[in-house]
Amino acid sequence: MNTTRRKFLLHGTALSAALLLPATRVIAQPRFTQNPFTLGVASGYPQPDSVVLWTRLAPDPLNGGGMPEAGVPVRWEIAADEGFRKLAGSGEFIAGPQLAHAVHVQARGLAPGRPYWYRFRAGEAQSPVGRTRTAPAADDAQTRLRLAVASCQHYEHGFFAAYRDMAEQELDLVLHVGDYIYESSWGKGRVRDHSGSEPYTLADYRNRYAQYRTDAHLQAAHATCPWLVLWDDHEVDNDYARDRSQDLDPVEAFLARRTAAYQAYFEHMPLPPQTWAGGNSMRIYGTHAHGALARLQLLDMRQYRDYHVCPRPSRGAGGNQVNVLECPERVQPQRSMLGAAQEQWLDGALAASPARWNVIAQTTLMAQSDRGNAENRIVYTDGWDGYPVARERLLQSIAARKLANPVVLGGDVHFAAACDLRVNFDDAKSPVVASEFVSTSISSYGPSRARNEALLAKNPHIHFANGMRRGYTRHEVGAKRWEATFRGVQDPADAQSRVYSLAQYVVEDGRPGVVKS
Ligand code: FE
Ligand code: CA
């Protein structure tokens, strides 16, 4: 059966750029000889009345997906009960080759703050059932928030026991703050291998995302509650900055690579359908509200940032460690991590927030982290320490507007941390203006105990740092108290490893700063 573009629009819950492409042949009654739901199901970006539902048809996930060059109708259903007797919505989405037969549907007309179950069908094939949850009503001040924050999941470095544990928690939301895939291989003692070499093309990135997504524990975590996602560098290329790659590739070539990587990211994440608009940029920053309790400002720290300062010639443009005295460019006031437009947007979003807890959801460690010894000060240029004046602007603005209960969440550094954030980290009298919790890596190798101890010794505002364990952070938020529990994986080489609580820190309402509990 041939379907016109008009039919696409009739069925289109997703008005994406794919629909603007020439009409594709549609196979009305597809027959699958292999399960097309090998990548599981996911949901994301819950609103009080809607949630995004995701899947991708890929009977041969590691080799381009294995789907024909044609559209395939996918029926979706969302219900108020696990047995799908109380259907709350359903429809048909034409999954097409332009977006790797991914499905992004915004299910609307839902009730706030409650669980829903969803599933997909293509031909005779039925997907697993996913559970999701709508956001509480905007004025709901009684609600609580149970949130897990994940980052850095190198597939080769360890199994995803952390996700197995996460899927067993009763969570409202998972926030992934980047390094969802790794483009390259490094380190010794890998527990499993990437399929294929470093990705450069759209086909390469699709295969890489698909491989990560075949992991059963990752699928379980996606199927248990809605996610919000931020990318960091490895979704494209280690330590890239805007249009500049680690190896200083020609800008045109790197932008083509970045565009492919961004598209594959969209195709594999439960992002709102309108996120994909074609072109070589993609807006992922925005605000997420959880009732009147919390607002999360979701930041993109790669796409708009200024280039790294003081790069080593041997390592192209990538992040680097520098002695601060030898790199005065670091403190140029115009340098920006977010770019001018996003900085301005963030300032407005914070000014307008009536929430009790104001979360800055970003991708790395915000606290100043001096990695030097007694004689020198050494910092990484890829993190906020490479953009210290921009960090000061942000913390200063939080302080000046007396933002209610600011909490910064991040990852990237492969260790768990709890920190106090000051406008001036070198002045013990500079007031603490925000609290910070950093999640350790899900599986990527972390620093040694000695390195964490040295970090703690030189940075008194960092109260806790543990890179010995892979894992994630579970946050339980009520009106009076924010409780962060660092979960650690005992043995990353064992998918069934025990996962346990390493430490717990709290923030009390109205009192910025982390306290051990
Ligand atoms: Fe990482
Ligand atoms: Ca990173």
Short mmCIF file of C-alpha atoms and ligand atoms in Angstrom, two decimals:
data_model
loop_
_atom_site.label_atom_id
_atom_site.label_comp_id
_atom_site.label_asym_id
_atom_site.label_seq_id
_atom_site.Cartn_x
_atom_site.Cartn_y
_atom_site.Cartn_z
CA MET A 1 0.00 0.00 0.00
CA ASN A 2 1.26 3.42 -0.86
CA THR A 3 0.56 6.19 1.54
CA THR A 4 0.61 9.84 0.71
CA ARG A 5 2.10 12.53 2.84
CA ARG A 6 -1.45 13.56 3.74
CA LYS A 7 -1.96 10.22 5.42
CA PHE A 8 1.27 10.73 7.36
CA LEU A 9 -0.06 13.99 8.67
CA LEU A 10 -3.37 12.40 9.62
CA HIS A 11 -1.55 9.82 11.66
CA GLY A 12 1.16 12.16 12.76
CA THR A 13 1.29 12.64 16.47
CA ALA A 14 4.86 13.57 15.74
CA LEU A 15 5.25 16.53 13.45
CA SER A 16 8.89 16.02 12.80
CA ALA A 17 11.07 16.89 9.87
CA ALA A 18 10.82 13.31 8.68
CA LEU A 19 7.29 14.09 7.62
CA LEU A 20 8.51 16.84 5.39
CA LEU A 21 10.60 14.42 3.40
CA PRO A 22 9.04 12.81 0.33
CA ALA A 23 6.43 10.21 1.16
CA THR A 24 7.80 6.75 1.80
CA ARG A 25 6.16 3.52 0.82
CA VAL A 26 4.27 2.06 3.77
CA ILE A 27 3.97 -1.64 4.43
CA ALA A 28 0.49 -1.88 5.91
CA GLN A 29 0.79 -5.47 7.13
CA PRO A 30 4.41 -6.08 8.02
CA ARG A 31 5.46 -9.63 8.82
CA PHE A 32 8.45 -10.11 11.10
CA THR A 33 10.48 -13.28 11.19
CA GLN A 34 12.49 -11.86 14.10
CA ASN A 35 11.38 -9.79 17.09
CA PRO A 36 11.52 -6.10 16.06
CA PHE A 37 11.41 -4.87 19.70
CA THR A 38 15.00 -5.81 20.55
CA LEU A 39 15.71 -2.35 22.00
CA GLY A 40 12.87 -2.35 24.50
CA VAL A 41 10.57 0.55 25.28
CA ALA A 42 11.01 3.87 27.06
CA SER A 43 9.12 6.96 28.14
CA GLY A 44 10.18 10.49 28.92
CA TYR A 45 9.45 14.14 29.55
CA PRO A 46 6.26 13.67 31.59
CA GLN A 47 3.86 16.58 31.86
CA PRO A 48 0.77 16.63 34.10
CA ASP A 49 -1.33 15.53 31.11
CA SER A 50 1.11 13.84 28.72
CA VAL A 51 4.20 11.70 28.36
CA VAL A 52 6.46 10.73 25.47
CA LEU A 53 6.46 7.03 24.52
CA TRP A 54 9.40 5.52 22.65
CA THR A 55 10.47 2.40 20.87
CA ARG A 56 12.42 1.54 17.73
CA LEU A 57 11.84 -1.34 15.34
CA ALA A 58 15.18 -3.13 14.93
CA PRO A 59 15.05 -6.89 14.28
CA ASP A 60 18.82 -6.76 13.54
CA PRO A 61 19.96 -4.04 15.96
CA LEU A 62 23.74 -4.20 15.45
CA ASN A 63 23.55 -4.09 11.64
CA GLY A 64 21.47 -1.08 10.75
CA GLY A 65 18.28 -2.38 12.30
CA GLY A 66 17.24 -4.86 9.65
CA MET A 67 14.14 -2.99 8.54
CA PRO A 68 13.04 -2.42 4.92
CA GLU A 69 13.33 1.04 3.28
CA ALA A 70 9.65 1.61 3.99
CA GLY A 71 7.33 2.96 6.63
CA VAL A 72 5.68 0.54 9.04
CA PRO A 73 2.58 1.32 11.09
CA VAL A 74 3.10 0.89 14.83
CA ARG A 75 0.09 0.83 17.11
CA TRP A 76 0.60 2.31 20.56
CA GLU A 77 -1.57 2.00 23.64
CA ILE A 78 -1.42 3.61 27.05
CA ALA A 79 -3.61 2.42 29.91
CA ALA A 80 -4.38 3.26 33.51
CA ASP A 81 -3.89 -0.39 34.52
CA GLU A 82 -1.30 -3.03 33.87
CA GLY A 83 -3.84 -5.31 32.17
CA PHE A 84 -4.77 -2.61 29.60
CA ARG A 85 -8.47 -2.77 30.44
CA LYS A 86 -8.72 0.98 31.11
CA LEU A 87 -7.25 2.39 27.92
CA ALA A 88 -6.27 6.07 28.26
CA GLY A 89 -5.03 6.58 24.71
CA SER A 90 -4.01 4.79 21.55
CA GLY A 91 -3.04 5.52 17.98
CA GLU A 92 -0.92 4.61 15.03
CA PHE A 93 2.51 5.98 14.22
CA ILE A 94 4.27 5.37 10.92
CA ALA A 95 7.84 4.42 11.81
CA GLY A 96 10.02 5.31 8.83
CA PRO A 97 13.55 4.70 7.62
CA GLN A 98 14.42 8.43 7.83
CA LEU A 99 14.56 8.10 11.63
CA ALA A 100 15.65 4.46 11.85
CA HIS A 101 12.08 3.26 12.45
CA ALA A 102 12.06 4.99 15.81
CA VAL A 103 8.72 5.83 17.38
CA HIS A 104 8.23 9.05 19.35
CA VAL A 105 4.66 9.60 20.43
CA GLN A 106 3.36 12.20 22.84
CA ALA A 107 0.42 10.52 24.57
CA ARG A 108 -1.95 13.27 25.71
CA GLY A 109 -5.10 13.68 27.77
CA LEU A 110 -3.68 11.88 30.82
CA ALA A 111 -4.31 12.51 34.52
CA PRO A 112 -1.54 14.07 36.66
CA GLY A 113 0.77 12.31 39.11
CA ARG A 114 -0.19 8.73 38.43
CA PRO A 115 1.24 5.60 36.84
CA TYR A 116 0.37 4.41 33.33
CA TRP A 117 1.35 1.37 31.31
CA TYR A 118 2.11 1.38 27.59
CA ARG A 119 2.99 -1.02 24.77
CA PHE A 120 3.43 -1.12 21.01
CA ARG A 121 2.43 -3.53 18.25
CA ALA A 122 3.84 -3.84 14.74
CA GLY A 123 2.33 -6.55 12.55
CA GLU A 124 1.90 -9.51 14.88
CA ALA A 125 4.80 -8.48 17.09
CA GLN A 126 4.07 -7.09 20.55
CA SER A 127 6.54 -5.01 22.58
CA PRO A 128 7.23 -5.48 26.26
CA VAL A 129 5.01 -3.38 28.54
CA GLY A 130 6.55 -0.24 29.98
CA ARG A 131 5.47 1.64 33.08
CA THR A 132 5.51 5.41 33.19
CA ARG A 133 4.21 8.22 35.34
CA THR A 134 2.76 11.63 34.59
CA ALA A 135 4.11 14.71 36.39
CA PRO A 136 2.09 16.02 39.32
CA ALA A 137 -0.32 18.91 38.72
CA ALA A 138 1.53 22.23 38.45
CA ASP A 139 0.17 23.53 41.78
CA ASP A 140 0.70 20.26 43.68
CA ALA A 141 2.77 21.26 46.70
CA GLN A 142 2.20 18.01 48.62
CA THR A 143 3.96 15.79 46.13
CA ARG A 144 7.34 14.14 46.67
CA LEU A 145 9.99 13.38 44.09
CA ARG A 146 12.04 10.22 43.78
CA LEU A 147 14.71 10.77 41.18
CA ALA A 148 17.74 8.75 40.08
CA VAL A 149 20.66 10.44 38.33
CA ALA A 150 22.88 8.40 36.01
CA SER A 151 25.93 9.15 33.86
CA CYS A 152 28.87 7.57 32.07
CA GLN A 153 28.05 4.03 31.04
CA HIS A 154 30.99 2.65 29.12
CA TYR A 155 29.66 -0.64 27.76
CA GLU A 156 33.05 -2.34 27.79
CA HIS A 157 34.03 -1.30 31.32
CA GLY A 158 31.28 -3.04 33.23
CA PHE A 159 27.85 -4.58 33.31
CA PHE A 160 24.88 -2.41 34.18
CA ALA A 161 24.04 -3.82 37.63
CA ALA A 162 23.40 -0.21 38.66
CA TYR A 163 20.44 -0.12 36.27
CA ARG A 164 19.14 -3.43 37.59
CA ASP A 165 19.09 -1.85 41.04
CA MET A 166 17.62 1.39 39.72
CA ALA A 167 14.75 -0.49 38.07
CA GLU A 168 13.86 -1.94 41.47
CA GLN A 169 13.42 1.49 43.07
CA GLU A 170 10.03 3.14 42.98
CA LEU A 171 11.13 6.17 41.00
CA ASP A 172 9.21 9.06 39.51
CA LEU A 173 11.99 9.99 37.15
CA VAL A 174 15.47 9.14 35.90
CA LEU A 175 17.79 11.93 34.80
CA HIS A 176 20.69 10.90 32.56
CA VAL A 177 23.39 13.55 32.48
CA GLY A 178 25.55 12.26 29.64
CA ASP A 179 28.02 9.76 28.25
CA TYR A 180 25.11 7.45 27.41
CA ILE A 181 27.39 5.82 24.85
CA TYR A 182 31.14 6.00 24.35
CA GLU A 183 32.49 6.48 20.86
CA SER A 184 35.88 4.99 21.70
CA SER A 185 37.48 2.16 23.65
CA TRP A 186 39.98 2.63 26.45
CA GLY A 187 41.27 0.94 29.57
CA LYS A 188 42.17 -2.62 30.42
CA GLY A 189 40.09 -5.50 31.75
CA ARG A 190 36.98 -4.98 29.66
CA VAL A 191 34.01 -7.18 30.46
CA ARG A 192 32.54 -7.04 26.90
CA ASP A 193 33.33 -5.41 23.56
CA HIS A 194 31.88 -2.69 21.40
CA SER A 195 30.65 -4.00 18.08
CA GLY A 196 32.32 -2.07 15.26
CA SER A 197 34.96 0.63 15.40
CA GLU A 198 34.66 4.30 16.37
CA PRO A 199 31.46 5.76 14.86
CA TYR A 200 31.55 8.61 12.34
CA THR A 201 28.45 8.12 10.18
CA LEU A 202 24.76 7.97 10.99
CA ALA A 203 24.79 4.21 10.38
CA ASP A 204 27.74 3.82 12.79
CA TYR A 205 26.10 5.82 15.57
CA ARG A 206 22.80 3.96 15.14
CA ASN A 207 24.60 0.66 15.63
CA ARG A 208 26.45 1.96 18.68
CA TYR A 209 23.30 3.27 20.38
CA ALA A 210 21.47 0.07 19.50
CA GLN A 211 24.18 -2.05 21.07
CA TYR A 212 23.95 -0.15 24.36
CA ARG A 213 20.20 -0.39 24.18
CA THR A 214 20.24 -4.20 23.88
CA ASP A 215 21.43 -4.37 27.51
CA ALA A 216 18.62 -5.93 29.56
CA HIS A 217 19.27 -3.88 32.70
CA LEU A 218 19.34 -0.60 30.81
CA GLN A 219 16.08 -1.61 29.11
CA ALA A 220 14.58 -2.42 32.51
CA ALA A 221 15.48 1.02 33.87
CA HIS A 222 13.94 2.69 30.82
CA ALA A 223 10.78 0.60 31.13
CA THR A 224 10.22 1.45 34.79
CA CYS A 225 9.67 5.23 34.73
CA PRO A 226 10.08 8.28 32.47
CA TRP A 227 13.54 9.71 31.74
CA LEU A 228 15.01 13.14 31.03
CA VAL A 229 18.27 13.11 29.09
CA LEU A 230 21.26 15.41 28.58
CA TRP A 231 24.19 14.63 26.37
CA ASP A 232 27.81 15.23 27.23
CA ASP A 233 30.82 14.67 24.95
CA HIS A 234 31.00 10.93 24.27
CA GLU A 235 27.63 10.90 22.55
CA VAL A 236 29.66 12.47 19.72
CA ASP A 237 33.41 12.70 20.38
CA ASN A 238 35.59 12.92 23.47
CA ASP A 239 35.92 16.49 24.78
CA TYR A 240 34.45 18.21 21.76
CA ALA A 241 33.45 21.86 22.06
CA ARG A 242 30.70 23.20 19.80
CA ASP A 243 31.99 22.56 16.26
CA ARG A 244 35.53 21.64 17.26
CA SER A 245 36.50 17.99 17.58
CA GLN A 246 39.17 16.56 19.83
CA ASP A 247 41.48 16.07 16.87
CA LEU A 248 40.77 19.44 15.23
CA ASP A 249 39.03 17.92 12.22
CA PRO A 250 37.89 20.38 9.55
CA VAL A 251 34.74 22.08 10.88
CA GLU A 252 32.54 20.88 7.99
CA ALA A 253 33.56 17.27 8.54
CA PHE A 254 33.08 17.47 12.29
CA LEU A 255 29.67 19.15 11.96
CA ALA A 256 28.55 16.34 9.64
CA ARG A 257 29.69 13.84 12.25
CA ARG A 258 28.00 15.75 15.06
CA THR A 259 24.76 15.96 13.06
CA ALA A 260 24.78 12.19 12.57
CA ALA A 261 25.44 11.62 16.26
CA TYR A 262 22.70 14.04 17.34
CA GLN A 263 20.20 12.35 15.03
CA ALA A 264 21.06 8.89 16.36
CA TYR A 265 20.75 10.28 19.90
CA PHE A 266 17.27 11.56 19.13
CA GLU A 267 16.32 8.27 17.51
CA HIS A 268 17.24 6.32 20.64
CA MET A 269 15.95 8.60 23.38
CA PRO A 270 12.39 9.24 24.61
CA LEU A 271 12.74 12.91 23.66
CA PRO A 272 9.64 14.92 22.68
CA PRO A 273 8.93 14.41 18.94
CA GLN A 274 9.42 18.09 18.16
CA THR A 275 13.03 17.94 19.44
CA TRP A 276 14.02 16.63 16.02
CA ALA A 277 13.74 19.45 13.52
CA GLY A 278 16.40 18.42 11.01
CA GLY A 279 19.41 20.62 10.40
CA ASN A 280 22.73 20.36 12.18
CA SER A 281 21.70 21.55 15.63
CA MET A 282 19.24 20.22 18.18
CA ARG A 283 17.83 21.97 21.21
CA ILE A 284 17.78 19.75 24.28
CA TYR A 285 17.89 22.41 27.02
CA GLY A 286 14.67 23.33 28.76
CA THR A 287 12.68 23.28 32.00
CA HIS A 288 11.01 20.30 33.63
CA ALA A 289 8.52 20.87 36.47
CA HIS A 290 7.55 18.37 39.15
CA GLY A 291 4.44 19.96 40.67
CA ALA A 292 5.18 22.98 42.84
CA LEU A 293 7.94 21.01 44.55
CA ALA A 294 10.79 21.09 42.06
CA ARG A 295 11.89 22.61 38.80
CA LEU A 296 14.76 21.15 36.83
CA GLN A 297 16.65 23.36 34.41
CA LEU A 298 18.15 20.94 31.90
CA LEU A 299 21.37 22.29 30.37
CA ASP A 300 23.30 21.56 27.18
CA MET A 301 27.00 22.06 27.92
CA ARG A 302 28.47 20.92 24.60
CA GLN A 303 26.67 22.42 21.66
CA TYR A 304 27.23 26.11 22.40
CA ARG A 305 30.35 26.29 24.57
CA ASP A 306 33.47 28.27 23.83
CA TYR A 307 36.53 26.30 22.78
CA HIS A 308 38.86 24.90 25.42
CA VAL A 309 41.61 27.20 26.65
CA CYS A 310 45.29 26.34 26.54
CA PRO A 311 45.03 23.07 24.57
CA ARG A 312 48.02 20.76 24.41
CA PRO A 313 49.27 20.69 20.84
CA SER A 314 49.65 16.93 21.05
CA ARG A 315 46.00 16.41 21.89
CA GLY A 316 44.16 18.75 19.58
CA ALA A 317 41.34 20.74 21.08
CA GLY A 318 40.40 18.34 23.84
CA GLY A 319 40.16 19.12 27.52
CA ASN A 320 43.34 19.10 29.40
CA GLN A 321 44.81 19.83 32.79
CA VAL A 322 46.52 23.17 33.22
CA ASN A 323 48.37 25.01 35.91
CA VAL A 324 46.11 28.02 36.42
CA LEU A 325 49.06 30.41 36.54
CA GLU A 326 50.14 29.30 33.08
CA CYS A 327 46.72 29.78 31.52
CA PRO A 328 45.43 33.30 32.15
CA GLU A 329 43.00 33.00 29.18
CA ARG A 330 40.91 30.75 31.43
CA VAL A 331 39.47 33.74 33.26
CA GLN A 332 38.48 35.80 30.22
CA PRO A 333 35.06 37.13 31.22
CA GLN A 334 33.30 36.50 27.90
CA ARG A 335 33.99 32.76 27.95
CA SER A 336 30.77 30.76 28.16
CA MET A 337 29.90 27.14 28.89
CA LEU A 338 26.27 27.49 27.81
CA GLY A 339 26.51 30.11 25.08
CA ALA A 340 24.88 33.53 25.33
CA ALA A 341 21.36 32.44 24.32
CA GLN A 342 21.18 29.55 26.77
CA GLU A 343 22.69 31.64 29.58
CA GLN A 344 20.04 34.27 29.02
CA TRP A 345 17.30 31.67 28.85
CA LEU A 346 18.53 30.09 32.12
CA ASP A 347 18.56 33.41 33.90
CA GLY A 348 14.94 34.00 32.87
CA ALA A 349 13.90 30.46 33.77
CA LEU A 350 15.40 30.78 37.25
CA ALA A 351 13.84 34.21 37.76
CA ALA A 352 10.40 32.84 36.87
CA SER A 353 10.59 29.70 39.03
CA PRO A 354 8.14 29.47 41.93
CA ALA A 355 9.41 25.99 42.89
CA ARG A 356 10.56 25.07 46.37
CA TRP A 357 13.63 23.23 45.00
CA ASN A 358 15.48 24.61 42.01
CA VAL A 359 17.60 22.03 40.28
CA ILE A 360 20.37 22.89 37.86
CA ALA A 361 20.62 19.64 35.89
CA GLN A 362 23.96 19.81 34.12
CA THR A 363 26.56 17.31 33.03
CA THR A 364 29.68 17.60 35.16
CA LEU A 365 31.09 18.71 38.53
CA MET A 366 30.40 22.38 39.17
CA ALA A 367 32.52 22.85 42.30
CA GLN A 368 36.04 24.13 41.76
CA SER A 369 38.30 21.12 41.83
CA ASP A 370 41.97 21.73 42.20
CA ARG A 371 43.87 18.54 41.31
CA GLY A 372 47.29 19.96 42.17
CA ASN A 373 49.55 19.52 45.16
CA ALA A 374 50.67 21.91 47.91
CA GLU A 375 52.71 24.02 45.48
CA ASN A 376 50.47 24.33 42.44
CA ARG A 377 46.90 24.52 41.31
CA ILE A 378 45.93 22.20 38.47
CA VAL A 379 42.45 22.13 36.93
CA TYR A 380 40.69 20.41 34.05
CA THR A 381 39.78 22.77 31.24
CA ASP A 382 36.86 20.67 29.99
CA GLY A 383 34.75 21.21 33.13
CA TRP A 384 33.50 24.41 34.77
CA ASP A 385 37.08 25.09 35.90
CA GLY A 386 37.78 25.91 32.25
CA TYR A 387 34.92 28.44 32.35
CA PRO A 388 35.28 29.88 35.88
CA VAL A 389 33.84 33.32 35.17
CA ALA A 390 30.71 31.78 33.61
CA ARG A 391 30.34 29.63 36.73
CA GLU A 392 30.73 32.68 38.93
CA ARG A 393 28.06 34.51 36.88
CA LEU A 394 25.63 31.64 37.41
CA LEU A 395 26.30 31.25 41.14
CA GLN A 396 26.22 35.02 41.60
CA SER A 397 22.84 35.22 39.89
CA ILE A 398 21.51 32.38 42.08
CA ALA A 399 22.70 34.28 45.15
CA ALA A 400 21.47 37.68 44.00
CA ARG A 401 17.94 36.52 43.31
CA LYS A 402 17.85 34.42 46.49
CA LEU A 403 16.72 31.43 44.46
CA ALA A 404 14.87 28.91 46.65
CA ASN A 405 16.91 25.81 47.49
CA PRO A 406 19.29 25.55 44.53
CA VAL A 407 20.63 22.04 43.97
CA VAL A 408 23.13 21.26 41.22
CA LEU A 409 23.15 17.72 39.80
CA GLY A 410 25.80 16.30 37.49
CA GLY A 411 28.12 13.45 36.55
CA ASP A 412 31.02 13.06 34.10
CA VAL A 413 33.89 12.78 36.60
CA HIS A 414 33.28 9.08 37.37
CA PHE A 415 33.12 9.62 41.12
CA ALA A 416 30.29 10.37 43.51
CA ALA A 417 30.52 13.74 45.24
CA ALA A 418 28.66 16.04 47.62
CA CYS A 419 29.77 19.68 47.61
CA ASP A 420 28.99 23.17 48.83
CA LEU A 421 29.01 25.78 46.09
CA ARG A 422 30.35 29.25 46.85
CA VAL A 423 30.60 32.23 44.52
CA ASN A 424 34.27 32.40 45.50
CA PHE A 425 35.65 28.97 46.34
CA ASP A 426 38.91 30.42 47.62
CA ASP A 427 37.24 32.49 50.29
CA ALA A 428 35.91 30.48 53.20
CA LYS A 429 33.81 33.51 54.15
CA SER A 430 32.10 33.55 50.75
CA PRO A 431 28.63 32.20 51.60
CA VAL A 432 27.46 28.79 50.46
CA VAL A 433 24.82 29.56 47.82
CA ALA A 434 23.94 26.10 46.47
CA SER A 435 24.33 22.37 47.11
CA GLU A 436 25.77 19.91 44.64
CA PHE A 437 25.45 16.15 44.14
CA VAL A 438 27.49 14.38 41.49
CA SER A 439 26.68 10.83 40.40
CA THR A 440 29.45 8.33 39.87
CA SER A 441 29.62 6.43 36.60
CA ILE A 442 27.21 3.60 35.87
CA SER A 443 30.16 1.55 34.58
CA SER A 444 33.06 3.73 33.31
CA TYR A 445 36.34 3.35 35.18
CA GLY A 446 36.85 5.84 38.01
CA PRO A 447 39.77 7.48 39.81
CA SER A 448 41.77 5.81 42.57
CA ARG A 449 41.16 6.33 46.26
CA ALA A 450 44.41 8.30 46.44
CA ARG A 451 43.22 10.77 43.82
CA ASN A 452 39.91 11.30 45.62
CA GLU A 453 41.74 11.81 48.92
CA ALA A 454 44.04 14.39 47.36
CA LEU A 455 41.00 16.15 45.90
CA LEU A 456 39.25 16.25 49.28
CA ALA A 457 42.39 17.59 50.95
CA LYS A 458 42.76 20.51 48.53
CA ASN A 459 39.08 21.38 48.11
CA PRO A 460 37.37 21.85 51.49
CA HIS A 461 34.02 22.63 49.83
CA ILE A 462 33.96 19.03 48.48
CA HIS A 463 32.70 17.03 51.46
CA PHE A 464 32.49 13.61 49.88
CA ALA A 465 34.22 12.04 46.88
CA ASN A 466 34.20 8.34 46.07
CA GLY A 467 35.37 7.01 42.70
CA MET A 468 35.94 3.46 43.89
CA ARG A 469 32.42 2.37 43.10
CA ARG A 470 30.31 2.46 39.95
CA GLY A 471 26.65 3.29 40.53
CA TYR A 472 24.23 6.18 40.59
CA THR A 473 22.51 8.56 43.02
CA ARG A 474 18.98 8.25 44.33
CA HIS A 475 17.35 11.50 45.44
CA GLU A 476 14.28 11.61 47.66
CA VAL A 477 12.82 15.07 47.83
CA GLY A 478 10.12 16.39 50.13
CA ALA A 479 9.11 19.91 51.10
CA LYS A 480 11.45 20.02 54.10
CA ARG A 481 14.40 17.90 53.04
CA TRP A 482 16.43 16.63 50.10
CA GLU A 483 18.04 13.24 50.71
CA ALA A 484 20.72 11.97 48.35
CA THR A 485 21.85 8.35 48.60
CA PHE A 486 24.93 7.25 46.69
CA ARG A 487 24.41 3.69 45.46
CA GLY A 488 27.50 1.60 44.68
CA VAL A 489 28.05 -1.57 42.66
CA GLN A 490 30.19 -4.13 44.45
CA ASP A 491 31.50 -5.89 41.32
CA PRO A 492 31.10 -4.24 37.90
CA ALA A 493 32.22 -7.47 36.21
CA ASP A 494 29.08 -9.18 37.53
CA ALA A 495 25.69 -8.20 36.08
CA GLN A 496 24.06 -9.67 39.20
CA SER A 497 26.36 -7.81 41.60
CA ARG A 498 25.08 -6.52 44.92
CA VAL A 499 24.31 -2.78 44.85
CA TYR A 500 24.35 -0.98 48.19
CA SER A 501 24.27 2.48 49.77
CA LEU A 502 27.72 4.09 50.11
CA ALA A 503 26.70 7.27 51.89
CA GLN A 504 23.82 9.64 52.38
CA TYR A 505 23.84 13.44 52.42
CA VAL A 506 20.93 15.81 52.95
CA VAL A 507 20.00 19.40 52.28
CA GLU A 508 17.49 21.05 54.61
CA ASP A 509 14.90 23.43 53.21
CA GLY A 510 16.21 26.99 53.37
CA ARG A 511 19.80 26.02 54.20
CA PRO A 512 22.17 25.70 51.23
CA GLY A 513 24.95 23.15 51.66
CA VAL A 514 25.26 19.40 52.07
CA VAL A 515 25.15 17.65 55.46
CA LYS A 516 26.14 14.03 56.11
CA SER A 517 23.28 12.00 57.54
FE FE B 1 32.28 9.70 31.13
CA CA B 2 32.12 13.29 29.69
#
